[in-house]
CSV table of N, CA and C in Angstrom, one decimal:
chain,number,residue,atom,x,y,z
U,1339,UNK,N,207.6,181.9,89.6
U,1339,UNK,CA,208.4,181.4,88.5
U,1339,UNK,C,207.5,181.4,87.2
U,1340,UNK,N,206.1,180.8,87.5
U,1340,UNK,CA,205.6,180.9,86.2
U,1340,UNK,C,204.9,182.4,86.0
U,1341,UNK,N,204.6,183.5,87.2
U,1341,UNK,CA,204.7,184.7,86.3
U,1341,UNK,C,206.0,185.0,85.8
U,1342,UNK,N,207.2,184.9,86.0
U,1342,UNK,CA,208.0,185.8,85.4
U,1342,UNK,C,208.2,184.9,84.1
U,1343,UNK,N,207.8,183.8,83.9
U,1343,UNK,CA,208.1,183.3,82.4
U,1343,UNK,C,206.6,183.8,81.4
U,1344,UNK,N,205.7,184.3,82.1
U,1344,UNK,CA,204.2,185.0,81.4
U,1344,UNK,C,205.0,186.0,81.5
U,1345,UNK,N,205.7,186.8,81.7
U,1345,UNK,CA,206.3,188.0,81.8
U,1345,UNK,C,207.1,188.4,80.5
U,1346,UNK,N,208.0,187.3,80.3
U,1346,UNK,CA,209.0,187.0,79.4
U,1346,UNK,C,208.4,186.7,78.3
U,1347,UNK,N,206.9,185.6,78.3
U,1347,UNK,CA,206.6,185.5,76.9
U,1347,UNK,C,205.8,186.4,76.2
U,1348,UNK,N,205.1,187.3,77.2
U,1348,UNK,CA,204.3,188.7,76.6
U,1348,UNK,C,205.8,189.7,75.9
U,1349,UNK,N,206.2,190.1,77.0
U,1349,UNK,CA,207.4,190.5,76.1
U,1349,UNK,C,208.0,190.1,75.2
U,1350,UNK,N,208.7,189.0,74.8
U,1350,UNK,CA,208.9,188.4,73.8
U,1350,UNK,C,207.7,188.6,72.4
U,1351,UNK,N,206.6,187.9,72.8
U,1351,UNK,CA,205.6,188.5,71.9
U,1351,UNK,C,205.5,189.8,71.5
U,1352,UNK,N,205.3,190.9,72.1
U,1352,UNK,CA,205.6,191.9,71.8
U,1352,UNK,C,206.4,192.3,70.5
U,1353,UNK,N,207.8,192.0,71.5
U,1353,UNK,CA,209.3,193.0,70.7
U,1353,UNK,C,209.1,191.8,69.4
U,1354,UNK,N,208.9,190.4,69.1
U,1354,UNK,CA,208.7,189.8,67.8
U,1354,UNK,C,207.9,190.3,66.9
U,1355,UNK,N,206.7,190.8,67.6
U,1355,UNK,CA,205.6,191.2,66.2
U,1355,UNK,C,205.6,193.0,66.4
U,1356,UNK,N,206.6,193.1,67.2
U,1356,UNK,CA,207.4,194.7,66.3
U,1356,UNK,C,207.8,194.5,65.1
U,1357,UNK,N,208.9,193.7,65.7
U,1357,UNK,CA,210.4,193.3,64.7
U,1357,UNK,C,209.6,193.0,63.5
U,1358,UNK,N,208.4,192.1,63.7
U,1358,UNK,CA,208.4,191.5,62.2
U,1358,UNK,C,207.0,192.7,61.6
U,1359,UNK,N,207.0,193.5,62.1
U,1359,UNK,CA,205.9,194.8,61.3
U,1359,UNK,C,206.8,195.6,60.8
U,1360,UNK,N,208.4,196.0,61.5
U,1360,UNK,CA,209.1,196.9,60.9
U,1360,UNK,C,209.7,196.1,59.8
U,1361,UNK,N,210.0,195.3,60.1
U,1361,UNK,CA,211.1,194.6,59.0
U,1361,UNK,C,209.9,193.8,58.2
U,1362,UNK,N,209.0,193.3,58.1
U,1362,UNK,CA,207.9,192.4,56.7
U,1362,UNK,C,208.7,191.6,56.9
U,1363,UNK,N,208.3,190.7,58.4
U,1363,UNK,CA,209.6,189.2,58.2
U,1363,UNK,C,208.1,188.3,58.8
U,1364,UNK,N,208.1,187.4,57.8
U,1364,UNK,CA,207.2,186.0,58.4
U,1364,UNK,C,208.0,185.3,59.8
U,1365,UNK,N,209.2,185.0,59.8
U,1365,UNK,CA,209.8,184.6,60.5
U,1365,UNK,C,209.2,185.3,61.8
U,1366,UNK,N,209.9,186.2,62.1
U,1366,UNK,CA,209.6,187.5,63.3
U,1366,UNK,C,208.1,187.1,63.9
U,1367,UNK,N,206.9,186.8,63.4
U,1367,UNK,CA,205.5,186.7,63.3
U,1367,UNK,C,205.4,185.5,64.1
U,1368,UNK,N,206.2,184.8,62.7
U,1368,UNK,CA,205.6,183.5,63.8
U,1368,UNK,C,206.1,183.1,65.0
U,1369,UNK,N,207.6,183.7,65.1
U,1369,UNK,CA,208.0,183.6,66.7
U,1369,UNK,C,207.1,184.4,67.5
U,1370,UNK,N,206.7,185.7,67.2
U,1370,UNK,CA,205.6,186.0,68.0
U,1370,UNK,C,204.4,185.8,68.0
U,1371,UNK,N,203.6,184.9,67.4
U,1371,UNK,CA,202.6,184.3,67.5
U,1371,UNK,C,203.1,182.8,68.7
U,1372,UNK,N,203.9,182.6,68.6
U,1372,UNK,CA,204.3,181.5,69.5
U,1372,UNK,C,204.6,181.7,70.9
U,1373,UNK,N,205.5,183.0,70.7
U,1373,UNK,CA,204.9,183.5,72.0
U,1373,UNK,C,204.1,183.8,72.6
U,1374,UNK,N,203.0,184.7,71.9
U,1374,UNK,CA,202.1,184.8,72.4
U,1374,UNK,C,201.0,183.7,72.7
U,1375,UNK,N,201.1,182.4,71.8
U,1375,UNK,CA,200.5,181.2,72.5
U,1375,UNK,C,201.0,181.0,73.9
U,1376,UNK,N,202.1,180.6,73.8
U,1376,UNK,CA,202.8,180.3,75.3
U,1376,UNK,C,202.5,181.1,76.7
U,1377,UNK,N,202.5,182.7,76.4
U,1377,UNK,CA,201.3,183.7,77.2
U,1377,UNK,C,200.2,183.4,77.3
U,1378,UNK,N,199.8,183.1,76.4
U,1378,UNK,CA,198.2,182.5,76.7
U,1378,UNK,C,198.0,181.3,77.5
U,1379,UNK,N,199.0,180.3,77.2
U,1379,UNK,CA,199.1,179.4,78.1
U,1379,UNK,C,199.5,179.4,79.9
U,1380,UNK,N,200.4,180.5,79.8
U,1380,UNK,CA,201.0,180.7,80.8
U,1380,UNK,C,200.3,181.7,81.7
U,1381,UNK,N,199.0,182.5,81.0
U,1381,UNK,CA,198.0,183.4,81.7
U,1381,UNK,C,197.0,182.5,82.3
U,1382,UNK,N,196.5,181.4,82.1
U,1382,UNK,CA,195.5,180.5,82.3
U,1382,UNK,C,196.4,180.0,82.9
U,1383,UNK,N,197.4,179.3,83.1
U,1383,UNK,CA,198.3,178.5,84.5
U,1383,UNK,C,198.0,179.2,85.8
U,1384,UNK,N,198.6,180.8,85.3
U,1384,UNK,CA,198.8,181.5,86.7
U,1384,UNK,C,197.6,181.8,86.9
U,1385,UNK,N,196.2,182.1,86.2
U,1385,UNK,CA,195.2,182.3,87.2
U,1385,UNK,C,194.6,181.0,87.9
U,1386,UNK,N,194.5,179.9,87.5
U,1386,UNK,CA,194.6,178.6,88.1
U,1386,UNK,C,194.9,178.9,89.7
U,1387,UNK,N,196.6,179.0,89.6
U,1387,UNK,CA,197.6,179.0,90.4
U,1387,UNK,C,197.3,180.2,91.4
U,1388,UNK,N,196.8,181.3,90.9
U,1388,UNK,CA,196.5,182.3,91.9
U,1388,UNK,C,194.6,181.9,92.6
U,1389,UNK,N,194.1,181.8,91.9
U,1389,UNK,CA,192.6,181.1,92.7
U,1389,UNK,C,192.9,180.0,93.4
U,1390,UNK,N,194.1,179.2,93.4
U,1390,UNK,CA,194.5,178.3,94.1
U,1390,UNK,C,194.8,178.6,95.6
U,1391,UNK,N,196.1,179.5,95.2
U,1391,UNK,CA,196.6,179.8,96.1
U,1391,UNK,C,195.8,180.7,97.6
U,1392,UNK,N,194.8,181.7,96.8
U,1392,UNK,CA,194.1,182.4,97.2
U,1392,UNK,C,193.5,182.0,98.1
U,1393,UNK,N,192.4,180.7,97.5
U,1393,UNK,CA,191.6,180.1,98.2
U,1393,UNK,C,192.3,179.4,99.4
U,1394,UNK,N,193.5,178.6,99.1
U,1394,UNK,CA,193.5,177.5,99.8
U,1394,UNK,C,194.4,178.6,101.6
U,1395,UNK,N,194.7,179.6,100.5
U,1395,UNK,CA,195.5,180.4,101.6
U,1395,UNK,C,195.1,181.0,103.1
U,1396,UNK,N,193.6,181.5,102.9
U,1396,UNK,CA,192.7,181.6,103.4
U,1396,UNK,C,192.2,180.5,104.4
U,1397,UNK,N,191.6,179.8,103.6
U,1397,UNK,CA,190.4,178.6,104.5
U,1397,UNK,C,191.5,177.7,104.6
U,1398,UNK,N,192.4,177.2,103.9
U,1398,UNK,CA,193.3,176.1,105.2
U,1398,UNK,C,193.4,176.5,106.7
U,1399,UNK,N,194.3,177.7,107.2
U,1399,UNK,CA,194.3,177.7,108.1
U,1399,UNK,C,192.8,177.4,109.4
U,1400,UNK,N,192.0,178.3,108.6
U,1400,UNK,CA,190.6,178.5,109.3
U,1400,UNK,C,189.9,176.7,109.2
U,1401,UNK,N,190.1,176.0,108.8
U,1401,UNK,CA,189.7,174.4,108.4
U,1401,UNK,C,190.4,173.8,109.7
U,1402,UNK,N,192.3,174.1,109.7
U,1402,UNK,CA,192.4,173.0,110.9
U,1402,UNK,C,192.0,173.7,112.3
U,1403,UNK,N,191.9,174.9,112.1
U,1403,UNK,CA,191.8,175.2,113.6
U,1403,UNK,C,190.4,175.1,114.0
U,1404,UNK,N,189.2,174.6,112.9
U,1404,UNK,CA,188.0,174.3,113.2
U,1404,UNK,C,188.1,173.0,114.0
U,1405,UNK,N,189.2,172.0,112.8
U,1405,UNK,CA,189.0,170.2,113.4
U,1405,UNK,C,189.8,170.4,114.8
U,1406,UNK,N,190.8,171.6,114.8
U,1406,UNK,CA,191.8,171.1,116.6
U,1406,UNK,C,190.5,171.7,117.4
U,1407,UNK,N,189.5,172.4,117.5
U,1407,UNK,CA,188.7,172.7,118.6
U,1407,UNK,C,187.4,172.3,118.4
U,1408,UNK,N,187.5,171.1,117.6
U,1408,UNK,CA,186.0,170.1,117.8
U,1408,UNK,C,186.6,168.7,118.3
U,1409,UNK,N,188.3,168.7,118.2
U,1409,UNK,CA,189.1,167.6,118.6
U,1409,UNK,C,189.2,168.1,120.2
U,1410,UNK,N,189.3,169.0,120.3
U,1410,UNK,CA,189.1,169.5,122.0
U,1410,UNK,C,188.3,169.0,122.6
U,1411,UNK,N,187.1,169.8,122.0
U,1411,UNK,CA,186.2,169.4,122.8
U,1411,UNK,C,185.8,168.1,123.1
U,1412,UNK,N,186.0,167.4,121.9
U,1412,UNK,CA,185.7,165.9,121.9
U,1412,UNK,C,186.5,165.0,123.0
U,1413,UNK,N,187.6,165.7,123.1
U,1413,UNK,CA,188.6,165.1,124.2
U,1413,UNK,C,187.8,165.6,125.7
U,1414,UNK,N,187.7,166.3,125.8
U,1414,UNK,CA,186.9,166.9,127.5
U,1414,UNK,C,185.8,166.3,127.6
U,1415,UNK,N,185.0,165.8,126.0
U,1415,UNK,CA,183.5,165.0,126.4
U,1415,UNK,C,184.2,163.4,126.7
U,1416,UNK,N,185.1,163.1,126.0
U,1416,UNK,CA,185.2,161.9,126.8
U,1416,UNK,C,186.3,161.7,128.0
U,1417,UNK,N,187.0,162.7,128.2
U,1417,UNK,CA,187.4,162.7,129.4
U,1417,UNK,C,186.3,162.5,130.5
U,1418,UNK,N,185.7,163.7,130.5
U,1418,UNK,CA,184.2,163.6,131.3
U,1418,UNK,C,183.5,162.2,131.7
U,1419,UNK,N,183.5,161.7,130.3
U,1419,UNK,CA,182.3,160.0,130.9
U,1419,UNK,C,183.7,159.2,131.0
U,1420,UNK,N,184.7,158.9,130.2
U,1420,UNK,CA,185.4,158.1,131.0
U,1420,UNK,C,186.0,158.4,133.0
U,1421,UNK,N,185.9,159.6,134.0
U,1421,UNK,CA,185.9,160.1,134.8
U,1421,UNK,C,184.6,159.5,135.1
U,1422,UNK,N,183.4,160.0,135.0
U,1422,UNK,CA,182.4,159.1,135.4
U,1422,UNK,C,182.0,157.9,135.0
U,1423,UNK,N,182.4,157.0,134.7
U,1423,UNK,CA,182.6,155.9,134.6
U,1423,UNK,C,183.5,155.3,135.7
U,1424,UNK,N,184.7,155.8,135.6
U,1424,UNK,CA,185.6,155.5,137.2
U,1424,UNK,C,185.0,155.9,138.1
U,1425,UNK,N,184.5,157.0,138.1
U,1425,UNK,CA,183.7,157.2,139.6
U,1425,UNK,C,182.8,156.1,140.0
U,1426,UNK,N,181.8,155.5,138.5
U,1426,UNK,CA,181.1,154.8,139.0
U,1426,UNK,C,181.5,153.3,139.2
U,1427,UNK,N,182.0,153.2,138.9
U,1427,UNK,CA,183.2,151.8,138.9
U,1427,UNK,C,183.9,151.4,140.0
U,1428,UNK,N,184.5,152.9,140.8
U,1428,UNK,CA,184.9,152.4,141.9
U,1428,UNK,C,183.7,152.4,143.1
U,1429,UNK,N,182.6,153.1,143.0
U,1429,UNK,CA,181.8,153.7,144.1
U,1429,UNK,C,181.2,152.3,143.8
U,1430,UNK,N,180.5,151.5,143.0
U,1430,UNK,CA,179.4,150.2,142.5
U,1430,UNK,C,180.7,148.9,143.1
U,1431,UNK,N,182.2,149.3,142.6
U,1431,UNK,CA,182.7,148.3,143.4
U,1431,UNK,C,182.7,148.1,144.7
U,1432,UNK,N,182.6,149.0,145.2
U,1432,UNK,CA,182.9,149.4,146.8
U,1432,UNK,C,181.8,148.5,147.3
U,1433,UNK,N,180.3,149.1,146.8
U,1433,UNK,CA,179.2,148.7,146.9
U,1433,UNK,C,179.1,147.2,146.9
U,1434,UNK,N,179.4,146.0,145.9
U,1434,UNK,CA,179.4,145.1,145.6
U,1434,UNK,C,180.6,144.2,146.0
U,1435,UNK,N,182.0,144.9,146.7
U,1435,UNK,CA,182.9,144.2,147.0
U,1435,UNK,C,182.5,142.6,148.1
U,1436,UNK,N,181.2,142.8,148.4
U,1436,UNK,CA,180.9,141.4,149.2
U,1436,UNK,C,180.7,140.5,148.5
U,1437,UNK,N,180.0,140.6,147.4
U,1437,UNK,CA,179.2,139.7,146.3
U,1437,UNK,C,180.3,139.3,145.4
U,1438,UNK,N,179.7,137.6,145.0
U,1438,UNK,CA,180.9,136.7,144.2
U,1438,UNK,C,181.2,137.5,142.7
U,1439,UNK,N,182.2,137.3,142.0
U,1439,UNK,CA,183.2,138.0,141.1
U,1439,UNK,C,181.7,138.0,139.7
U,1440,UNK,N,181.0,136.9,139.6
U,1440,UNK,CA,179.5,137.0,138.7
U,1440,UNK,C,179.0,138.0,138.8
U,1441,UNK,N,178.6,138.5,139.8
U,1441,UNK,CA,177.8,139.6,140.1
U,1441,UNK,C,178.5,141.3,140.0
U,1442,UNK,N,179.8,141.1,140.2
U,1442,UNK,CA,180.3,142.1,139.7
U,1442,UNK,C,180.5,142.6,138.3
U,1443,UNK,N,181.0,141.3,137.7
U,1443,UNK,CA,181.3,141.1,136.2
U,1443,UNK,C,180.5,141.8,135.2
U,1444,UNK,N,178.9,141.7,135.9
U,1444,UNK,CA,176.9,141.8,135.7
U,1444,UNK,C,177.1,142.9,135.8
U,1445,UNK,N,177.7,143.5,137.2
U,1445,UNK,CA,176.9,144.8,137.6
U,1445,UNK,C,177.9,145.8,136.9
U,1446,UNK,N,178.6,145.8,136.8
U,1446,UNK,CA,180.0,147.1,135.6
U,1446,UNK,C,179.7,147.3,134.6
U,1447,UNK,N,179.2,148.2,134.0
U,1447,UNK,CA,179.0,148.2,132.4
U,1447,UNK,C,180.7,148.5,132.2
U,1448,UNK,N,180.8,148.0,130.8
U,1448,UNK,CA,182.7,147.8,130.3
U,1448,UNK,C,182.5,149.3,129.3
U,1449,UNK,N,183.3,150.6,129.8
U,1449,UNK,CA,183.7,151.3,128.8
U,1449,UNK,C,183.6,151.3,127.6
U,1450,UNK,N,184.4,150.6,127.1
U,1450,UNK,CA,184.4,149.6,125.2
U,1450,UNK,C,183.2,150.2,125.2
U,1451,UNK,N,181.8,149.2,125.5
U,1451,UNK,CA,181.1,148.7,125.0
U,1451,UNK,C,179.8,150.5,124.6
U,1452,UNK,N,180.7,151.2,125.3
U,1452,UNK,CA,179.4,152.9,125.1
U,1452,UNK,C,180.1,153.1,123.9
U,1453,UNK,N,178.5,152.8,123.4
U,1453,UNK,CA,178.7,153.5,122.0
U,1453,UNK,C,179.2,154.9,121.6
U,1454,UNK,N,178.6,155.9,122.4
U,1454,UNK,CA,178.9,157.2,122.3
U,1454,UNK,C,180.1,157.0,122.6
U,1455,UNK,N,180.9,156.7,123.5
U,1455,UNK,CA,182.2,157.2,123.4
U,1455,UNK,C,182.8,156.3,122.3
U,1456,UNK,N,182.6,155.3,122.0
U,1456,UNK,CA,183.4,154.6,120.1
U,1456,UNK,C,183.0,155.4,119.3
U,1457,UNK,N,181.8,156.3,119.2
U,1457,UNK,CA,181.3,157.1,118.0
U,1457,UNK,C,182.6,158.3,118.4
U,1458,UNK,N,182.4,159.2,119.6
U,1458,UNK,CA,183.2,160.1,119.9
U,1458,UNK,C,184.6,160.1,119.6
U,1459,UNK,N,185.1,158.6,119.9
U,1459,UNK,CA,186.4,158.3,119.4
U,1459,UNK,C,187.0,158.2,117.9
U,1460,UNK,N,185.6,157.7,117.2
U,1460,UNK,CA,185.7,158.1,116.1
U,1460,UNK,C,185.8,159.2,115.0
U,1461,UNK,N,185.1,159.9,115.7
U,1461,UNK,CA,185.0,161.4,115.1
U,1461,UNK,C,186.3,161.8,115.5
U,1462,UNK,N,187.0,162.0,116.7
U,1462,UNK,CA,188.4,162.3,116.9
U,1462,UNK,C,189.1,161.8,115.8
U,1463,UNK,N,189.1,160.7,115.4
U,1463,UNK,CA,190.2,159.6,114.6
U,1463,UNK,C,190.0,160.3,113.1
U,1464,UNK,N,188.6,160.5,112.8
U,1464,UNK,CA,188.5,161.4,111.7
U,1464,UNK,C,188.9,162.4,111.6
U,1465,UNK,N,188.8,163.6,112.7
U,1465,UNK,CA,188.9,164.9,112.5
U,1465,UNK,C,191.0,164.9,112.9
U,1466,UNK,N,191.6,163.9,113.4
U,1466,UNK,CA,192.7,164.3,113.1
U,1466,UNK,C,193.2,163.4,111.7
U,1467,UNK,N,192.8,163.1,111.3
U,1467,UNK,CA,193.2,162.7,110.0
U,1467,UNK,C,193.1,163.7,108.8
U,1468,UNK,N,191.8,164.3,109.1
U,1468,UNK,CA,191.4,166.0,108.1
U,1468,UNK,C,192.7,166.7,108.6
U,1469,UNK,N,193.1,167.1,110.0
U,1469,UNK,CA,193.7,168.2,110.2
U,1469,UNK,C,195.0,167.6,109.0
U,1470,UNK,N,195.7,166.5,109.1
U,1470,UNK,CA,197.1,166.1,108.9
U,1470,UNK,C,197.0,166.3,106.9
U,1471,UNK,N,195.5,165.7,106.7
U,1471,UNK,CA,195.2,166.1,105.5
U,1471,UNK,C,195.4,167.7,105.2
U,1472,UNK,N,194.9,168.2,105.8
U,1472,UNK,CA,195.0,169.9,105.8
U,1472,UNK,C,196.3,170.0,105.9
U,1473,UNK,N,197.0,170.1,106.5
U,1473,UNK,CA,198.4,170.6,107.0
U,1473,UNK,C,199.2,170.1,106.0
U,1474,UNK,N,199.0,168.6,105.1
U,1474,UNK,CA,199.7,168.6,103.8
U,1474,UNK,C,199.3,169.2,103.0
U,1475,UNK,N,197.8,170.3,102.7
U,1475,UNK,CA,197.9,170.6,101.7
U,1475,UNK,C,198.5,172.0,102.0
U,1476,UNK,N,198.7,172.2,103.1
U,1476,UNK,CA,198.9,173.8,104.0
U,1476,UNK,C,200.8,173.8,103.0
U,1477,UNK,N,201.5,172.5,103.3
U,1477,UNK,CA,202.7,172.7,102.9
U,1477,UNK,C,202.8,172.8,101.7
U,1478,UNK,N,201.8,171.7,100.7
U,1478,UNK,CA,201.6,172.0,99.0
U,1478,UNK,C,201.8,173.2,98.7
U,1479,UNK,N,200.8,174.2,99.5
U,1479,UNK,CA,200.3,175.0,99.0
U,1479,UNK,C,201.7,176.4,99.2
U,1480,UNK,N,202.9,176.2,99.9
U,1480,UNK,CA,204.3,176.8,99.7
U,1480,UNK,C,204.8,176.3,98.5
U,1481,UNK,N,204.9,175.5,98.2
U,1481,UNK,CA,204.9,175.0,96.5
U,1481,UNK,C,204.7,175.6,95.7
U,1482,UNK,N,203.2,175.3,95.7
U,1482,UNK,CA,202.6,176.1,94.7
U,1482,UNK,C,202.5,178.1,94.5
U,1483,UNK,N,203.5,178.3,95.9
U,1483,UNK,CA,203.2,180.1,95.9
U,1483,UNK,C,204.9,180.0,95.0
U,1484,UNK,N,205.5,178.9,95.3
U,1484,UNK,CA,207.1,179.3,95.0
U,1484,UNK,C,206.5,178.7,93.5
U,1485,UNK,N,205.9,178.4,92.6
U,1485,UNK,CA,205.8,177.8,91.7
U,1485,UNK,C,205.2,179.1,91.3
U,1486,UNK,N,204.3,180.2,91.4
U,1486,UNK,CA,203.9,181.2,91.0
U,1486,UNK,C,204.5,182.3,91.5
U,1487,UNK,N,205.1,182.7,92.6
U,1487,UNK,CA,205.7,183.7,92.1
U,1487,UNK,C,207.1,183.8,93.0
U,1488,UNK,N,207.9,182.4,93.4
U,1488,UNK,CA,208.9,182.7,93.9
U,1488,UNK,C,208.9,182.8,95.9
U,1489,UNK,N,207.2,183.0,96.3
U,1489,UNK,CA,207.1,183.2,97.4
U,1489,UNK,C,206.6,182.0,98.3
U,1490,UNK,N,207.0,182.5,99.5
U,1490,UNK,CA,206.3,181.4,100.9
U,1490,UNK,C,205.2,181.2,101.2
C-alpha cells in the first residue's frame, strides 16, 4: 500500500512540475513540490518497511526454531534426572522401607529442591516465552508486508 501511494506521489510530482514548466503556473509547482515532499516521505517509510521486513523475514523463523530445539533438549535433560531421581527414589525406598518414616524423609533428596533442574525449568519458561514473543512479531510482520506492498 505505501509503495503504490510513493508510486502515485512521484508521479503526481512529476506530471505537476511538467504542467507547471509548460504552462508558467506557480500553482502547478507547488502542488508538485508537495508531492514530491510526500515521495520523499513516503521513500524513507518504505525503506524502513522494507529493512524491516527483510530482516525480520529472515531471522524470525531461524530465532524460534533455535528456542524450540534448546526447549527440546532442555526437556530430555530434565526428563533424564527427573527418571533418575525415580529410579533412585524407588531403589533407596526399597532399601529403607524397614526404617521409621524420619529416616526416610532424611534419606530422599525432594526434586524441588535441585537447583539445576529449577534453573533448567527456568530457561524453558524463558525460552518459550521468546518463542510466543517471536511468533507475535512473526504475525506483525504479515502486517507490515500488507502495509508495504499488499503481500503475505
Amino acid at each position: 500500500m505505501i509503495s503504490l501511494l510513493l508510486g502515485i506521489s512521484v508521479v503526481c510530482a512529476i506530471i505537476f512540475l511538467i504542467i507547471s514548466v509548460v504552462n508558467d503556473s506557480e500553482g502547478f509547482m507547488a502542488a508538485g513540490i508537495l508531492a514530491g515532499v510526500c515521495a520523499a516521505f513516503l521513500l524513507v517509510w518504505t525503506c524502513v518497511l522494507w529493512n524491516s521486513v527483510a530482516t525480520d523475514g529472515e531471522l524470525l523463523p531461524q530465532k524460534i526454531a533455535m528456542y524450540e530445539e534448546e526447549n527440546a533438549r532442555l526437556e530430555e535433560q530434565v526428563a533424564v534426572t527427573v527418571n533418575a531421581y525415580m529410579q533412585h527414589e524407588s531403589t533407596t525406598y526399597e532399601e529403607i522401607l524397614s526404617e521409621n518414616s524420619i529416616n526416610i524423609a532424611l534419606t530422599l533428596p525432594e526434586l524441588q529442591s535441585n537447583e539445576m533442574v529449577q534453573q533448567q525449568i527456568k530457561i524453558y519458561m524463558n525460552n518459550t516465552e521468546q518463542i510466543k514473543s517471536l511468533k507475535n512479531q512473526l504475525i506483525e510482520l504479515s502486517a507490515r508486508r500488507w502495509r508495504l506492498y499488499f503481500g503475505r
